[in-house]
């Protein structure tokens, strides 16, 4: 079967992260600038490969001060480490969906992670482009990637959870 290349459609894709703040509410942020490439055997995404690169300077939580703090050396250190990168090591079919295993690199630290990709299907847009859609989800521990800044609360607990939920809506365009 022929190898098929797919490129992320950034205008129909989004990538978010969610972190507990004060351990009572969740703050949502997103990367506004990222790219991804997917290689499959035809339209079958089993055993495919995927790579991702996200621009740290594009972090947006809706609060400029918080965004600047996240970009600082306390967190991502965007000046030294301008991107987050992911390269898959395995993609396995799980019912109608896929389990994506790979290496995530954040702030110079590379660790294996596992994500779930819910397959939304394949469709052709009005301009004749073949598109594939996925809803991505997973969870990582930010401390494992060197994102260890925190503050203890007088009432106990910490300001920012170590658990980070990752959520994505990704649409890929089949390349001719």
mmCIF file of C-alpha atoms in Angstrom:
data_model
loop_
_atom_site.group_PDB
_atom_site.id
_atom_site.type_symbol
_atom_site.label_atom_id
_atom_site.label_comp_id
_atom_site.label_asym_id
_atom_site.label_seq_id
_atom_site.Cartn_x
_atom_site.Cartn_y
_atom_site.Cartn_z
ATOM 1 C CA UNK A 1 0.000 0.000 0.000
ATOM 2 C CA UNK A 2 1.183 3.522 -0.745
ATOM 3 C CA UNK A 3 2.473 5.856 1.930
ATOM 4 C CA UNK A 4 0.257 8.888 2.423
ATOM 5 C CA UNK A 5 1.431 12.240 3.768
ATOM 6 C CA UNK A 6 -0.939 14.420 5.781
ATOM 7 C CA UNK A 7 -0.281 18.019 6.885
ATOM 8 C CA UNK A 8 -2.030 19.806 9.726
ATOM 9 C CA UNK A 9 -4.704 22.316 8.725
ATOM 10 C CA UNK A 10 -3.982 25.045 11.313
ATOM 11 C CA UNK A 11 -7.170 26.991 10.589
ATOM 12 C CA UNK A 12 -9.272 23.995 11.663
ATOM 13 C CA UNK A 13 -7.105 22.751 14.522
ATOM 14 C CA UNK A 14 -6.488 23.741 18.126
ATOM 15 C CA UNK A 15 -4.320 22.526 20.970
ATOM 16 C CA UNK A 16 -5.165 23.259 24.610
ATOM 17 C CA UNK A 17 -3.790 22.477 28.041
ATOM 18 C CA UNK A 18 -5.669 22.542 31.337
ATOM 19 C CA UNK A 19 -4.134 22.879 34.807
ATOM 20 C CA UNK A 20 -5.726 23.167 38.256
ATOM 21 C CA UNK A 21 -5.105 26.537 39.938
ATOM 22 C CA UNK A 22 -5.311 26.793 43.739
ATOM 23 C CA UNK A 23 -6.571 23.221 43.426
ATOM 24 C CA UNK A 24 -10.146 24.514 43.083
ATOM 25 C CA UNK A 25 -10.519 25.647 39.450
ATOM 26 C CA UNK A 26 -9.000 24.820 36.083
ATOM 27 C CA UNK A 27 -7.132 27.308 33.908
ATOM 28 C CA UNK A 28 -7.134 26.654 30.170
ATOM 29 C CA UNK A 29 -4.424 27.749 27.777
ATOM 30 C CA UNK A 30 -3.557 27.034 24.195
ATOM 31 C CA UNK A 31 -0.718 27.077 21.728
ATOM 32 C CA UNK A 32 -1.733 29.377 18.895
ATOM 33 C CA UNK A 33 1.140 28.376 16.582
ATOM 34 C CA UNK A 34 1.979 24.729 15.945
ATOM 35 C CA UNK A 35 2.547 22.314 13.087
ATOM 36 C CA UNK A 36 2.222 18.582 12.618
ATOM 37 C CA UNK A 37 2.933 15.982 9.959
ATOM 38 C CA UNK A 38 1.323 12.553 9.731
ATOM 39 C CA UNK A 39 2.408 9.615 7.564
ATOM 40 C CA UNK A 40 0.048 6.670 7.081
ATOM 41 C CA UNK A 41 -0.463 3.674 4.835
ATOM 42 C CA UNK A 42 -3.325 4.945 2.709
ATOM 43 C CA UNK A 43 -6.263 5.980 4.892
ATOM 44 C CA UNK A 44 -5.367 3.492 7.642
ATOM 45 C CA UNK A 45 -3.731 5.254 10.588
ATOM 46 C CA UNK A 46 -2.571 2.066 12.357
ATOM 47 C CA UNK A 47 1.214 2.040 12.478
ATOM 48 C CA UNK A 48 1.334 5.619 11.215
ATOM 49 C CA UNK A 49 3.879 8.154 12.397
ATOM 50 C CA UNK A 50 3.267 11.683 13.599
ATOM 51 C CA UNK A 51 5.458 14.609 14.532
ATOM 52 C CA UNK A 52 4.501 17.873 16.192
ATOM 53 C CA UNK A 53 6.208 21.181 16.937
ATOM 54 C CA UNK A 54 4.633 23.967 19.014
ATOM 55 C CA UNK A 55 5.884 27.540 19.474
ATOM 56 C CA UNK A 56 6.161 28.481 23.179
ATOM 57 C CA UNK A 57 5.855 32.194 22.367
ATOM 58 C CA UNK A 58 2.328 31.470 21.117
ATOM 59 C CA UNK A 59 1.032 30.387 24.560
ATOM 60 C CA UNK A 60 -2.267 32.095 25.302
ATOM 61 C CA UNK A 61 -4.204 31.735 28.562
ATOM 62 C CA UNK A 62 -6.203 34.930 28.170
ATOM 63 C CA UNK A 63 -3.942 36.740 30.653
ATOM 64 C CA UNK A 64 -0.806 38.471 29.366
ATOM 65 C CA UNK A 65 0.980 38.472 32.758
ATOM 66 C CA UNK A 66 0.362 34.742 33.200
ATOM 67 C CA UNK A 67 1.446 34.065 29.607
ATOM 68 C CA UNK A 68 4.698 35.965 30.182
ATOM 69 C CA UNK A 69 5.293 34.032 33.420
ATOM 70 C CA UNK A 70 4.758 30.730 31.569
ATOM 71 C CA UNK A 71 7.278 31.808 28.899
ATOM 72 C CA UNK A 72 9.849 32.782 31.562
ATOM 73 C CA UNK A 73 12.600 30.591 33.048
ATOM 74 C CA UNK A 74 10.202 29.724 35.926
ATOM 75 C CA UNK A 75 8.293 27.521 33.455
ATOM 76 C CA UNK A 76 9.065 26.936 29.759
ATOM 77 C CA UNK A 77 12.113 29.240 29.402
ATOM 78 C CA UNK A 78 11.090 30.169 25.852
ATOM 79 C CA UNK A 79 14.315 32.062 25.236
ATOM 80 C CA UNK A 80 16.394 28.855 25.613
ATOM 81 C CA UNK A 81 13.713 26.335 24.595
ATOM 82 C CA UNK A 82 11.422 27.987 22.005
ATOM 83 C CA UNK A 83 9.487 24.842 21.039
ATOM 84 C CA UNK A 84 7.701 21.801 22.399
ATOM 85 C CA UNK A 85 8.179 18.738 20.189
ATOM 86 C CA UNK A 86 6.613 15.301 19.907
ATOM 87 C CA UNK A 87 7.591 12.311 17.761
ATOM 88 C CA UNK A 88 5.521 9.151 17.784
ATOM 89 C CA UNK A 89 7.098 5.772 18.454
ATOM 90 C CA UNK A 90 3.907 3.709 17.921
ATOM 91 C CA UNK A 91 0.315 4.237 16.819
ATOM 92 C CA UNK A 92 -2.026 1.381 17.696
ATOM 93 C CA UNK A 93 -5.672 0.869 16.789
ATOM 94 C CA UNK A 94 -7.988 0.737 19.818
ATOM 95 C CA UNK A 95 -11.538 0.085 18.623
ATOM 96 C CA UNK A 96 -12.389 3.032 16.372
ATOM 97 C CA UNK A 97 -9.668 5.150 17.965
ATOM 98 C CA UNK A 98 -5.881 5.109 18.301
ATOM 99 C CA UNK A 99 -3.348 5.040 21.115
ATOM 100 C CA UNK A 100 -0.418 7.279 20.203
ATOM 101 C CA UNK A 101 2.837 6.627 22.033
ATOM 102 C CA UNK A 102 5.845 8.843 21.599
ATOM 103 C CA UNK A 103 8.529 11.089 22.964
ATOM 104 C CA UNK A 104 7.586 14.565 24.174
ATOM 105 C CA UNK A 105 10.338 17.151 24.574
ATOM 106 C CA UNK A 106 9.672 20.149 26.815
ATOM 107 C CA UNK A 107 12.368 22.476 28.123
ATOM 108 C CA UNK A 108 15.090 20.108 26.916
ATOM 109 C CA UNK A 109 13.577 17.105 28.727
ATOM 110 C CA UNK A 110 12.363 14.170 26.633
ATOM 111 C CA UNK A 111 9.993 11.633 28.165
ATOM 112 C CA UNK A 112 7.684 8.956 26.740
ATOM 113 C CA UNK A 113 3.958 9.759 26.839
ATOM 114 C CA UNK A 114 0.735 8.138 25.693
ATOM 115 C CA UNK A 115 -2.193 9.979 24.108
ATOM 116 C CA UNK A 116 -5.598 8.890 22.861
ATOM 117 C CA UNK A 117 -6.683 9.986 19.399
ATOM 118 C CA UNK A 118 -10.414 9.653 18.814
ATOM 119 C CA UNK A 119 -10.869 9.255 15.064
ATOM 120 C CA UNK A 120 -13.532 11.623 13.735
ATOM 121 C CA UNK A 121 -13.438 10.296 10.186
ATOM 122 C CA UNK A 122 -12.386 11.343 6.708
ATOM 123 C CA UNK A 123 -14.267 13.866 4.575
ATOM 124 C CA UNK A 124 -13.775 15.865 1.409
ATOM 125 C CA UNK A 125 -14.176 19.638 1.688
ATOM 126 C CA UNK A 126 -15.919 21.771 -1.000
ATOM 127 C CA UNK A 127 -12.541 22.400 -2.703
ATOM 128 C CA UNK A 128 -11.767 18.715 -3.157
ATOM 129 C CA UNK A 129 -9.301 18.357 -0.263
ATOM 130 C CA UNK A 130 -9.414 15.089 1.682
ATOM 131 C CA UNK A 131 -9.339 15.753 5.426
ATOM 132 C CA UNK A 132 -8.966 13.485 8.464
ATOM 133 C CA UNK A 133 -10.051 14.579 11.924
ATOM 134 C CA UNK A 134 -8.917 13.534 15.385
ATOM 135 C CA UNK A 135 -9.729 14.559 18.947
ATOM 136 C CA UNK A 136 -6.578 14.197 21.015
ATOM 137 C CA UNK A 137 -6.463 13.753 24.790
ATOM 138 C CA UNK A 138 -3.934 12.825 27.423
ATOM 139 C CA UNK A 139 -2.292 13.824 30.670
ATOM 140 C CA UNK A 140 1.308 14.515 31.659
ATOM 141 C CA UNK A 141 3.116 15.452 34.854
ATOM 142 C CA UNK A 142 4.764 18.823 34.182
ATOM 143 C CA UNK A 143 7.463 18.266 36.843
ATOM 144 C CA UNK A 144 8.834 15.363 34.791
ATOM 145 C CA UNK A 145 9.655 17.930 32.086
ATOM 146 C CA UNK A 146 11.401 20.406 34.375
ATOM 147 C CA UNK A 147 8.353 22.645 34.886
ATOM 148 C CA UNK A 148 8.622 22.678 38.656
ATOM 149 C CA UNK A 149 7.740 26.252 39.709
ATOM 150 C CA UNK A 150 5.042 26.362 42.353
ATOM 151 C CA UNK A 151 3.980 28.153 45.530
ATOM 152 C CA UNK A 152 2.698 26.607 48.751
ATOM 153 C CA UNK A 153 -0.670 27.844 49.975
ATOM 154 C CA UNK A 154 -1.329 28.872 53.578
ATOM 155 C CA UNK A 155 -4.356 26.589 53.576
ATOM 156 C CA UNK A 156 -2.270 23.641 52.383
ATOM 157 C CA UNK A 157 -1.697 22.416 48.885
ATOM 158 C CA UNK A 158 -0.011 24.246 46.060
ATOM 159 C CA UNK A 159 -0.894 26.980 43.607
ATOM 160 C CA UNK A 160 -0.502 24.932 40.405
ATOM 161 C CA UNK A 161 -1.181 21.223 39.904
ATOM 162 C CA UNK A 162 1.564 19.023 38.471
ATOM 163 C CA UNK A 163 -1.008 17.256 36.277
ATOM 164 C CA UNK A 164 -1.600 18.852 32.888
ATOM 165 C CA UNK A 165 -4.416 17.683 30.638
ATOM 166 C CA UNK A 166 -3.780 17.958 26.907
ATOM 167 C CA UNK A 167 -6.707 18.383 24.521
ATOM 168 C CA UNK A 168 -6.572 18.849 20.784
ATOM 169 C CA UNK A 169 -8.852 19.070 17.790
ATOM 170 C CA UNK A 170 -6.672 18.220 14.820
ATOM 171 C CA UNK A 171 -7.605 18.264 11.154
ATOM 172 C CA UNK A 172 -5.109 16.962 8.604
ATOM 173 C CA UNK A 173 -5.079 17.498 4.827
ATOM 174 C CA UNK A 174 -4.069 14.599 2.578
ATOM 175 C CA UNK A 175 -1.174 15.598 0.352
ATOM 176 C CA UNK A 176 -1.305 14.678 -3.358
#
